[in-house]
Short mmCIF file of C-alpha atoms in Angstrom, two decimals:
data_model
loop_
_atom_site.label_atom_id
_atom_site.label_comp_id
_atom_site.label_asym_id
_atom_site.label_seq_id
_atom_site.Cartn_x
_atom_site.Cartn_y
_atom_site.Cartn_z
CA UNK T 810 28.88 54.18 -9.00
CA UNK T 811 32.32 55.65 -9.24
CA UNK T 812 31.92 59.06 -10.79
CA UNK T 813 34.27 61.61 -9.43
CA UNK T 814 32.05 64.16 -10.97
CA UNK T 815 28.89 63.81 -8.97
CA UNK T 816 29.74 67.08 -7.27
CA UNK T 817 30.69 69.07 -10.33
CA UNK T 818 31.89 72.57 -9.69
CA UNK T 819 29.99 75.31 -11.47
CA UNK T 820 31.67 76.04 -14.77
CA UNK T 821 32.81 79.42 -13.54
CA UNK T 822 34.99 77.65 -10.95
CA UNK T 823 36.83 75.66 -13.54
CA UNK T 824 40.21 76.92 -14.73
CA UNK T 825 39.91 77.78 -18.40
CA UNK T 826 42.52 76.85 -20.89
CA UNK T 827 41.06 78.73 -23.85
CA UNK T 828 40.44 82.45 -24.18
CA UNK T 829 36.94 83.50 -23.19
CA UNK T 830 35.99 84.69 -26.64
CA UNK T 831 36.10 81.16 -28.07
CA UNK T 832 32.75 79.46 -27.97
CA UNK T 833 32.42 77.47 -24.79
CA UNK T 834 30.89 74.25 -26.01
CA UNK T 835 30.43 70.97 -24.23
CA UNK T 836 33.41 69.60 -26.13
CA UNK T 837 35.69 71.94 -24.19
CA UNK T 838 35.27 69.91 -21.12
CA UNK T 839 36.29 66.29 -21.18
CA UNK T 840 35.82 63.84 -18.42
CA UNK T 841 38.49 61.21 -18.11
CA UNK T 842 35.65 58.80 -18.75
CA UNK T 843 35.24 60.10 -22.28
CA UNK T 844 38.67 58.91 -23.30
CA UNK T 845 39.22 55.30 -24.10
CA UNK T 846 42.50 54.15 -22.63
CA UNK T 847 44.48 51.34 -24.22
CA UNK T 848 43.78 48.37 -22.03
CA UNK T 849 47.16 46.69 -21.56
CA UNK T 850 49.16 49.79 -20.56
CA UNK T 851 46.23 50.96 -18.48
CA UNK T 852 46.14 47.70 -16.53
CA UNK T 853 49.91 47.46 -16.29
CA UNK T 854 50.29 50.93 -14.80
CA UNK T 855 47.36 50.48 -12.44
CA UNK T 856 48.75 47.11 -11.31
CA UNK T 857 52.21 48.53 -10.70
CA UNK T 858 50.79 51.48 -8.77
CA UNK T 859 49.00 49.05 -6.44
CA UNK T 860 52.23 47.12 -6.00
CA UNK T 861 54.10 50.33 -5.16
CA UNK T 862 51.34 51.24 -2.73
CA UNK T 863 51.67 47.84 -1.14
CA UNK T 864 55.39 48.51 -0.70
CA UNK T 865 54.73 51.86 0.95
CA UNK T 866 52.28 50.20 3.32
CA UNK T 867 54.75 47.40 4.02
CA UNK T 868 57.36 49.98 5.00
CA UNK T 869 54.79 51.45 7.35
CA UNK T 870 54.08 48.00 8.83
CA UNK T 871 57.81 47.71 9.47
CA UNK T 872 57.96 50.91 11.51
CA UNK T 873 54.55 50.70 13.21
CA UNK T 874 54.65 51.92 16.82
CA UNK T 875 52.55 49.06 18.22
CA UNK T 876 51.55 45.54 17.27
CA UNK T 877 47.96 46.76 16.93
CA UNK T 878 48.99 49.43 14.42
CA UNK T 879 51.02 46.84 12.56
CA UNK T 880 47.93 44.66 12.28
CA UNK T 881 45.73 47.52 11.08
CA UNK T 882 48.15 48.67 8.40
CA UNK T 883 48.91 45.13 7.28
CA UNK T 884 45.22 44.80 6.47
CA UNK T 885 45.40 47.86 4.27
CA UNK T 886 48.52 46.45 2.62
CA UNK T 887 46.68 43.21 1.92
CA UNK T 888 43.87 45.11 0.22
CA UNK T 889 46.31 46.97 -2.05
CA UNK T 890 47.99 43.70 -2.92
CA UNK T 891 44.64 42.07 -3.66
CA UNK T 892 43.91 44.86 -6.13
CA UNK T 893 47.32 44.38 -7.65
CA UNK T 894 46.70 40.66 -8.05
CA UNK T 895 43.26 41.27 -9.52
CA UNK T 896 44.76 43.63 -12.10
CA UNK T 897 47.58 41.17 -12.78
CA UNK T 898 44.96 38.50 -13.48
CA UNK T 899 43.35 40.86 -16.01
CA UNK T 900 46.74 41.28 -17.70
CA UNK T 901 47.06 37.50 -17.88
CA UNK T 902 43.55 37.37 -19.29
CA UNK T 903 44.85 39.44 -22.21
CA UNK T 904 47.53 36.83 -22.80
CA UNK T 905 50.40 38.80 -21.24
CA UNK T 906 52.65 38.18 -18.29
CA UNK T 907 52.24 40.87 -15.61
CA UNK T 908 55.97 41.23 -14.92
CA UNK T 909 57.08 42.15 -18.44
CA UNK T 910 53.86 44.12 -19.02
CA UNK T 911 54.56 46.32 -16.00
CA UNK T 912 58.30 46.58 -16.55
CA UNK T 913 58.23 49.68 -18.82
CA UNK T 914 56.47 51.65 -16.08
CA UNK T 915 58.44 50.34 -13.12
CA UNK T 916 61.31 52.83 -12.99
CA UNK T 917 59.09 55.91 -13.07
CA UNK T 918 56.63 54.60 -10.49
CA UNK T 919 59.45 53.29 -8.26
CA UNK T 920 61.05 56.72 -8.33
CA UNK T 921 57.73 58.32 -7.49
CA UNK T 922 57.20 55.87 -4.63
CA UNK T 923 60.71 56.50 -3.34
CA UNK T 924 60.33 60.28 -3.24
CA UNK T 925 56.86 60.12 -1.70
CA UNK T 926 57.52 57.34 0.83
CA UNK T 927 57.77 59.66 3.81
CA UNK T 928 60.29 59.86 6.61
CA UNK T 929 58.36 58.15 9.38
CA UNK T 930 55.27 56.17 10.27
CA UNK T 931 52.96 59.19 10.12
CA UNK T 932 54.14 60.44 6.76
CA UNK T 933 53.98 56.92 5.35
CA UNK T 934 50.35 56.58 6.39
CA UNK T 935 49.53 59.99 4.95
CA UNK T 936 51.19 58.94 1.70
CA UNK T 937 49.34 55.65 1.58
CA UNK T 938 46.03 57.35 2.21
CA UNK T 939 46.35 60.39 -0.03
CA UNK T 940 48.22 58.94 -2.97
CA UNK T 941 46.13 55.78 -3.09
CA UNK T 942 43.06 57.99 -2.94
CA UNK T 943 44.13 60.31 -5.70
CA UNK T 944 45.53 57.65 -8.03
CA UNK T 945 42.62 55.37 -7.27
CA UNK T 946 40.12 58.05 -8.26
CA UNK T 947 42.13 58.71 -11.38
CA UNK T 948 42.29 55.04 -12.38
CA UNK T 949 38.61 54.55 -11.69
CA UNK T 950 37.65 57.50 -13.79
CA UNK T 951 39.81 56.29 -16.65
CA UNK T 952 38.30 52.83 -16.27
CA UNK T 953 34.87 54.18 -17.09
CA UNK T 954 36.20 54.79 -20.60
CA UNK T 955 37.13 51.14 -21.12
CA UNK T 956 35.02 48.68 -23.10
CA UNK T 957 31.91 47.50 -21.30
CA UNK T 958 33.42 44.07 -20.88
CA UNK T 959 36.63 45.32 -19.26
CA UNK T 960 34.82 47.98 -17.27
CA UNK T 961 32.45 45.61 -15.56
CA UNK T 962 35.35 43.58 -14.20
CA UNK T 963 37.83 46.34 -13.47
CA UNK T 964 35.64 48.95 -11.81
CA UNK T 965 34.41 46.67 -9.01
CA UNK T 966 38.00 45.51 -8.53
CA UNK T 967 39.36 49.05 -8.19
CA UNK T 968 36.49 50.35 -6.12
CA UNK T 969 36.66 47.52 -3.61
CA UNK T 970 37.47 48.27 0.02
CA UNK T 971 40.74 50.17 0.32
CA UNK T 972 40.90 50.02 4.12
CA UNK T 973 41.38 53.77 4.27
CA UNK T 974 39.11 54.08 7.29
CA UNK T 975 41.84 52.24 9.23
CA UNK T 976 44.47 54.73 8.07
CA UNK T 977 42.26 57.70 8.94
CA UNK T 978 41.67 56.23 12.43
CA UNK T 979 45.38 55.72 13.00
CA UNK T 980 46.24 59.21 11.79
CA UNK T 981 43.46 61.03 13.59
CA UNK T 982 44.34 59.49 16.91
CA UNK T 983 48.03 60.27 16.37
CA UNK T 984 47.22 63.90 15.51
CA UNK T 985 44.86 64.20 18.49
CA UNK T 986 47.59 62.91 20.78
CA UNK T 987 50.20 65.23 19.30
CA UNK T 988 48.67 68.32 17.67
CA UNK T 989 52.10 69.49 16.45
CA UNK T 990 51.93 66.66 13.95
CA UNK T 991 49.10 68.43 12.13
CA UNK T 992 51.19 71.17 10.53
CA UNK T 993 53.96 68.79 9.49
CA UNK T 994 51.50 66.35 7.95
CA UNK T 995 49.52 69.10 6.25
CA UNK T 996 52.74 70.24 4.59
CA UNK T 997 53.51 66.68 3.60
CA UNK T 998 50.02 66.22 2.16
CA UNK T 999 50.40 69.35 0.05
CA UNK T 1000 53.78 68.19 -1.22
CA UNK T 1001 52.37 64.81 -2.24
CA UNK T 1002 49.68 66.20 -4.46
CA UNK T 1003 52.12 67.72 -6.97
CA UNK T 1004 54.15 64.55 -7.46
CA UNK T 1005 51.01 62.45 -7.61
CA UNK T 1006 49.34 64.56 -10.27
CA UNK T 1007 52.56 64.39 -12.28
CA UNK T 1008 52.60 60.62 -12.22
CA UNK T 1009 48.91 60.55 -13.18
CA UNK T 1010 49.51 62.92 -16.07
CA UNK T 1011 52.53 61.01 -17.29
CA UNK T 1012 50.50 57.82 -17.33
CA UNK T 1013 47.98 59.33 -19.76
CA UNK T 1014 50.51 59.43 -22.58
CA UNK T 1015 51.16 55.74 -22.01
CA UNK T 1016 47.53 54.78 -22.53
CA UNK T 1017 47.29 56.58 -25.86
CA UNK T 1018 46.27 60.10 -24.92
CA UNK T 1019 47.79 63.12 -26.56
CA UNK T 1020 48.93 66.32 -24.91
CA UNK T 1021 45.82 67.93 -26.35
CA UNK T 1022 43.61 65.46 -24.46
CA UNK T 1023 45.65 66.26 -21.40
CA UNK T 1024 44.96 69.96 -21.60
CA UNK T 1025 41.25 69.32 -22.04
CA UNK T 1026 41.36 67.23 -18.89
CA UNK T 1027 42.12 70.15 -16.61
CA UNK T 1028 38.61 70.13 -15.11
CA UNK T 1029 38.95 66.45 -14.36
CA UNK T 1030 42.19 67.17 -12.53
CA UNK T 1031 40.46 69.95 -10.65
CA UNK T 1032 38.01 67.34 -9.44
CA UNK T 1033 40.80 65.02 -8.39
CA UNK T 1034 42.23 67.84 -6.30
CA UNK T 1035 38.83 68.55 -4.75
CA UNK T 1036 38.59 64.92 -3.65
CA UNK T 1037 42.14 65.18 -2.28
CA UNK T 1038 41.07 68.19 -0.24
CA UNK T 1039 38.19 66.20 1.20
CA UNK T 1040 40.65 63.52 2.26
CA UNK T 1041 42.85 66.13 3.94
CA UNK T 1042 39.70 67.39 5.71
CA UNK T 1043 38.98 63.87 6.93
CA UNK T 1044 42.35 63.97 8.70
CA UNK T 1045 41.60 67.42 10.10
CA UNK T 1046 44.38 68.89 7.96
CA UNK T 1047 44.28 72.06 5.88
CA UNK T 1048 44.87 71.29 2.22
CA UNK Q 661 47.75 15.54 6.85
CA UNK Q 662 50.46 17.56 8.47
CA UNK Q 663 52.61 15.19 10.42
CA UNK Q 664 56.24 16.04 10.36
CA UNK Q 665 56.88 12.56 11.45
CA UNK Q 666 55.71 10.59 8.47
CA UNK Q 667 59.33 9.84 7.71
CA UNK Q 668 60.41 8.95 11.21
CA UNK Q 669 64.04 8.12 11.60
CA UNK Q 670 64.82 4.75 13.11
CA UNK Q 671 65.12 5.10 16.84
CA UNK Q 672 68.82 4.42 16.68
CA UNK Q 673 69.22 7.63 14.67
CA UNK Q 674 67.62 9.76 17.33
CA UNK Q 675 69.86 11.60 19.77
CA UNK Q 676 69.19 10.20 23.23
CA UNK Q 677 68.93 12.41 26.22
CA UNK Q 678 68.85 9.67 28.81
CA UNK Q 679 71.49 7.10 29.49
CA UNK Q 680 70.95 3.88 27.62
CA UNK Q 681 70.54 1.79 30.73
CA UNK Q 682 67.22 3.46 31.59
CA UNK Q 683 64.25 1.66 30.15
CA UNK Q 684 63.45 3.02 26.73
CA UNK Q 685 59.72 3.40 26.87
CA UNK Q 686 57.40 5.26 24.55
CA UNK Q 687 57.29 8.08 27.09
CA UNK Q 688 60.92 8.90 26.35
CA UNK Q 689 60.00 10.25 23.01
CA UNK Q 690 57.47 13.03 22.81
CA UNK Q 691 56.07 14.47 19.67
CA UNK Q 692 55.22 18.13 19.80
CA UNK Q 693 51.70 16.92 19.11
CA UNK Q 694 51.52 15.26 22.50
CA UNK Q 695 51.80 18.56 24.33
CA UNK Q 696 48.79 20.78 24.64
CA UNK Q 697 49.78 24.38 24.08
CA UNK Q 698 47.85 27.20 25.71
CA UNK Q 699 45.72 28.55 22.92
CA UNK Q 700 46.01 32.33 23.23
CA UNK Q 701 49.82 32.56 23.45
CA UNK Q 702 50.09 29.88 20.81
CA UNK Q 703 47.92 31.85 18.39
CA UNK Q 704 49.53 35.15 19.28
CA UNK Q 705 53.05 33.93 18.62
CA UNK Q 706 52.04 32.14 15.44
CA UNK Q 707 50.22 35.26 14.21
CA UNK Q 708 53.17 37.51 14.95
CA UNK Q 709 55.57 35.13 13.23
CA UNK Q 710 53.43 35.32 10.08
CA UNK Q 711 53.43 39.10 10.31
CA UNK Q 712 57.22 39.14 10.67
CA UNK Q 713 57.48 36.80 7.71
CA UNK Q 714 55.25 39.12 5.72
CA UNK Q 715 57.65 41.95 6.56
CA UNK Q 716 60.65 39.95 5.41
CA UNK Q 717 58.88 39.18 2.15
CA UNK Q 718 57.89 42.82 1.77
CA UNK Q 719 61.52 43.84 2.11
CA UNK Q 720 62.29 41.34 -0.62
CA UNK Q 721 59.55 42.80 -2.82
CA UNK Q 722 61.20 46.18 -2.33
CA UNK Q 723 64.56 45.00 -3.63
CA UNK Q 724 63.34 42.58 -6.31
CA UNK Q 725 65.50 42.66 -9.43
CA UNK Q 726 62.58 42.63 -11.90
CA UNK Q 727 58.90 43.44 -11.92
CA UNK Q 728 58.18 39.75 -12.50
CA UNK Q 729 60.11 38.78 -9.37
CA UNK Q 730 58.30 41.49 -7.46
CA UNK Q 731 54.99 40.00 -8.52
CA UNK Q 732 56.02 36.46 -7.57
CA UNK Q 733 57.26 37.42 -4.13
CA UNK Q 734 54.32 39.70 -3.46
CA UNK Q 735 52.09 36.64 -3.88
CA UNK Q 736 54.07 34.82 -1.24
CA UNK Q 737 53.81 37.87 1.02
CA UNK Q 738 50.04 37.90 0.53
CA UNK Q 739 49.83 34.26 1.59
CA UNK Q 740 51.81 34.94 4.79
CA UNK Q 741 49.58 37.89 5.54
CA UNK Q 742 46.46 35.82 4.92
CA UNK Q 743 47.71 33.31 7.49
CA UNK Q 744 48.39 36.13 9.89
CA UNK Q 745 44.88 37.49 9.42
CA UNK Q 746 43.37 34.04 9.84
CA UNK Q 747 45.24 33.60 13.13
CA UNK Q 748 44.28 37.12 14.20
CA UNK Q 749 40.64 36.20 13.59
CA UNK Q 750 41.08 33.18 15.87
CA UNK Q 751 42.47 35.48 18.58
CA UNK Q 752 39.41 37.70 18.19
CA UNK Q 753 37.25 34.59 18.41
CA UNK Q 754 38.71 34.07 21.89
CA UNK Q 755 37.58 37.57 22.82
CA UNK Q 756 41.01 39.20 22.58
CA UNK Q 757 42.42 41.94 20.39
CA UNK Q 758 45.28 40.66 18.22
CA UNK Q 759 47.50 43.72 18.79
CA UNK Q 760 47.70 43.52 22.58
CA UNK Q 761 47.70 39.71 22.47
CA UNK Q 762 50.78 39.68 20.24
CA UNK Q 763 52.54 42.58 21.96
CA UNK Q 764 54.39 40.48 24.60
CA UNK Q 765 56.07 38.49 21.83
CA UNK Q 766 56.79 41.34 19.44
CA UNK Q 767 60.22 42.45 20.65
CA UNK Q 768 61.76 38.99 20.57
CA UNK Q 769 60.32 38.07 17.18
CA UNK Q 770 61.19 41.50 15.72
CA UNK Q 771 64.77 41.05 16.88
CA UNK Q 772 64.85 37.57 15.36
CA UNK Q 773 63.43 38.92 12.09
CA UNK Q 774 65.96 41.75 12.07
CA UNK Q 775 68.97 39.49 12.54
CA UNK Q 776 67.73 36.94 10.00
CA UNK Q 777 66.48 39.39 7.34
CA UNK Q 778 69.45 38.93 5.04
CA UNK Q 779 71.62 41.43 3.23
CA UNK Q 780 70.15 41.20 -0.24
CA UNK Q 781 67.35 39.81 -2.38
CA UNK Q 782 68.78 36.27 -2.43
CA UNK Q 783 69.33 36.02 1.31
CA UNK Q 784 65.89 37.47 1.96
CA UNK Q 785 64.27 34.79 -0.20
CA UNK Q 786 66.30 32.07 1.50
CA UNK Q 787 65.19 33.44 4.87
CA UNK Q 788 61.57 33.58 3.84
CA UNK Q 789 61.65 30.04 2.52
CA UNK Q 790 63.68 28.34 5.24
CA UNK Q 791 62.40 30.12 8.33
CA UNK Q 792 58.78 30.01 7.23
CA UNK Q 793 59.26 26.34 6.53
CA UNK Q 794 60.84 25.51 9.84
CA UNK Q 795 58.56 27.67 11.99
CA UNK Q 796 55.54 26.57 9.97
CA UNK Q 797 56.34 22.90 10.59
CA UNK Q 798 56.85 23.68 14.25
CA UNK Q 799 53.56 25.55 14.60
CA UNK Q 800 51.67 22.86 12.72
CA UNK Q 801 53.04 20.14 14.89
CA UNK Q 802 52.17 22.06 18.05
CA UNK Q 803 48.70 22.69 16.62
CA UNK Q 804 48.00 18.97 16.56
CA UNK Q 805 48.04 19.13 20.37
CA UNK Q 806 45.27 21.72 20.52
CA UNK Q 807 41.66 20.88 21.30
CA UNK Q 808 39.78 19.22 18.45
CA UNK Q 809 37.74 22.36 17.91
CA UNK Q 810 40.75 24.68 17.61
CA UNK Q 811 42.76 22.13 15.66
CA UNK Q 812 40.20 21.69 12.91
CA UNK Q 813 40.26 25.40 12.16
CA UNK Q 814 43.92 26.16 12.74
CA UNK Q 815 45.60 23.25 10.96
CA UNK Q 816 43.99 23.93 7.57
CA UNK Q 817 44.81 27.61 8.02
CA UNK Q 818 48.50 26.97 8.74
CA UNK Q 819 48.89 24.25 6.16
CA UNK Q 820 47.38 26.31 3.35
CA UNK Q 821 49.49 27.23 0.34
CA UNK Q 822 52.66 29.03 1.41
CA UNK Q 823 53.77 29.93 -2.12
CA UNK Q 824 57.17 28.40 -1.46
CA UNK Q 825 57.31 26.87 -4.92
CA UNK Q 826 57.62 30.44 -6.22
CA UNK Q 827 60.54 31.14 -3.88
CA UNK Q 828 62.28 27.91 -4.87
CA UNK Q 829 61.85 28.78 -8.56
CA UNK Q 830 63.29 32.25 -8.04
CA UNK Q 831 66.23 30.95 -6.04
CA UNK Q 832 67.02 27.98 -8.25
CA UNK Q 833 67.15 30.12 -11.36
CA UNK Q 834 69.33 32.69 -9.58
CA UNK Q 835 71.72 29.97 -8.39
CA UNK Q 836 71.81 28.39 -11.85
CA UNK Q 837 72.67 31.74 -13.38
CA UNK Q 838 75.35 32.44 -10.79
CA UNK Q 839 76.75 29.28 -9.21
CA UNK Q 840 78.92 31.29 -6.81
CA UNK Q 841 75.72 32.20 -5.00
CA UNK Q 842 75.35 28.59 -3.87
CA UNK Q 843 78.10 28.63 -1.26
CA UNK Q 844 77.08 31.99 0.15
CA UNK Q 845 73.42 30.96 0.40
CA UNK Q 846 74.30 27.55 1.87
CA UNK Q 847 76.23 29.35 4.61
CA UNK Q 848 73.28 31.68 5.16
CA UNK Q 849 70.87 28.76 5.35
CA UNK Q 850 73.02 27.06 7.97
CA UNK Q 851 73.21 30.23 10.01
CA UNK Q 852 69.44 30.66 9.93
CA UNK Q 853 68.68 27.29 11.43
CA UNK Q 854 70.30 28.10 14.79
CA UNK Q 855 68.43 31.35 15.33
CA UNK Q 856 65.20 29.81 14.12
CA UNK Q 857 65.39 26.82 16.47
CA UNK Q 858 66.10 29.25 19.31
CA UNK Q 859 62.97 31.26 18.60
CA UNK Q 860 60.94 28.05 18.34
CA UNK Q 861 62.31 26.79 21.64
CA UNK Q 862 61.71 30.09 23.40
CA UNK Q 863 58.12 30.05 22.24
CA UNK Q 864 57.49 26.73 24.00
CA UNK Q 865 57.86 28.28 27.45
CA UNK Q 866 55.25 30.86 26.47
CA UNK Q 867 52.64 28.25 25.66
CA UNK Q 868 53.00 26.49 28.99
CA UNK Q 869 55.76 23.97 28.41
CA UNK Q 870 58.48 23.33 30.94
CA UNK Q 871 62.16 22.91 30.30
CA UNK Q 872 61.63 19.23 30.95
CA UNK Q 873 59.14 19.03 28.07
CA UNK Q 874 61.68 20.84 25.98
CA UNK Q 875 64.38 18.28 26.64
CA UNK Q 876 62.01 15.48 25.76
CA UNK Q 877 61.30 17.22 22.49
CA UNK Q 878 64.79 16.73 21.13
CA UNK Q 879 63.64 14.08 18.64
CA UNK Q 880 60.96 16.44 17.39
CA UNK Q 881 63.59 19.10 16.81
CA UNK Q 882 65.69 16.53 15.00
CA UNK Q 883 62.73 16.09 12.65
CA UNK Q 884 62.44 19.82 12.13
CA UNK Q 885 66.09 19.89 11.13
CA UNK Q 886 65.60 16.97 8.76
CA UNK Q 887 62.79 18.87 7.03
CA UNK Q 888 65.05 21.93 6.89
CA UNK Q 889 67.70 19.81 5.18
CA UNK Q 890 65.16 18.71 2.59
CA UNK Q 891 64.37 22.36 1.89
CA UNK Q 892 68.07 23.12 1.45
CA UNK Q 893 68.23 20.16 -0.95
CA UNK Q 894 65.32 21.61 -2.91
CA UNK Q 895 67.49 24.68 -3.51
CA UNK Q 896 70.44 22.53 -4.48
CA UNK Q 897 72.31 23.67 -1.36
CA UNK Q 898 74.27 21.56 1.10
CA UNK Q 899 72.79 21.80 4.57
#
C-alpha cells in the first residue's frame, strides 16, 4: 500500500556505486524496506519530524494572507500534529516518554526546520508540502522493515491524510495569480531537497544502519527524488 | 454543566450600576445566558478566537525549553485547533464558509493576540491559560443563550478538554524552580485581564447586543474576573 517503488526505474537509470565489472546481483540494490530499523529511535525521529512540520505549518498559519488560508493550513497542521501524537503514543507503548526519547534528535531537526522554514507564506507552504512529502515517503519506506506488529500500526498512521491537497490548492492559485512566484518557488524547492535528503540520511545511522547500508540505498534515494519531482510537477514547478 | 454562576456572589458583593433607590428587581441582573446572540457572528468570533489561541500555543511550542514541554503544549494546541474546527463545521452547517465568515473579526482579534502573546515561553503559557480560560467561559456563557438546537452541539464542543492541566503543570514547575518568575507572571496575568475583557466586550456588539445590555452585564463580567482569579490562584499567583 505504501511502496515508493511501484514505479521502479529500469536498472540502467539507477546511479551505480560499484564498478561495472563486479557482478550485478540482486543484493546490490536494497530497498529501505529490507533494512530493519531500531524501533525506538525510528519512532522518536519520526515523531519529532512531525512536530517540526507542525511548527512550520503553524508559522504559515501565523502569516496567512486571509482567514480562509489560515483555516486551510491549520487543518494541515492538525494532521501533522495528529501523526506526531500517534507516534508519541507508540513511544509510550514501548514504555518510554516521548519527550526524553525525542530529545537526542531535537537539535538536528530543529536546525533543519529553521534553515528550511522559508521567508514568507509561499515558501513555508512549499516547505511543508515538499519536506513532509519526502520525509514521509522515507519514513513509510523504512516502516515496512519494522516487525509485523509495529508495521501494522505505524504504516496506517503515517500514510493517513496529510492534507497536502489543501497546500497544493493554495500554492497553485497563488502561482496562477502571480506567475513570477513560480521561478522563486522552483528555486526554493530545489534547495529544500538537498537539506531534506541530508536529514533523512543522518537519521539512518540513528536507527542502526551503517554507512555501507547507506551506500546501497542510493536507488531508494533516487526514488525519493523522483517522488519529489512529481510533487514539484503538481505545483507546476520545474524540479 | 457549564454555568459560570454556580458560585454566585451574594448580591451585596456585586457592583451596582443603578442607584440603590431604584427597585432592585431580577431584571437588574442579567446573565450572559439570558441574551440570545446572533449565531453566525457568535460562531465566527468564537472560531477565530480558538484559531488565535492555537497560534499563541504554536508560538509557545516553537520556543519550548525541552522536547517534553513541546509535546505537552502541542497537545494543548491540538485541542484549541479541534475546537476551532468544530466551530468552523458549525459555520459550514449554516451554509457559510468559515474564512469569509471570520474575516470581519480577524484584524481585531489578531491585534489582541499580538499584544497579549507574551515575550517568552512562560508568558506565552500564562496567556494561553488565562485568556483561553476567560474567553472560553465567556463564550460558553453566551452559548447558553443560543437556540436549543445550536446549544446542544456548541456547548459540549466548547466545554471539551482544554488541556489546561498541562499548562498549569508546566507553569507551576517553572515557578517552583524559579520563584522570581512569580512576580513577573503575576504582573503579566493582571495585564492580560484588561485586554481580554475588552475583546470580550467588543464581541458583544457584533452578536447583536446593545450598550445597554453590556452595562447590565457587569455582574457577569464580575464572575468572569472571579474565575480568572481562581486560575491565577491555581498557578500560585496573586491576581
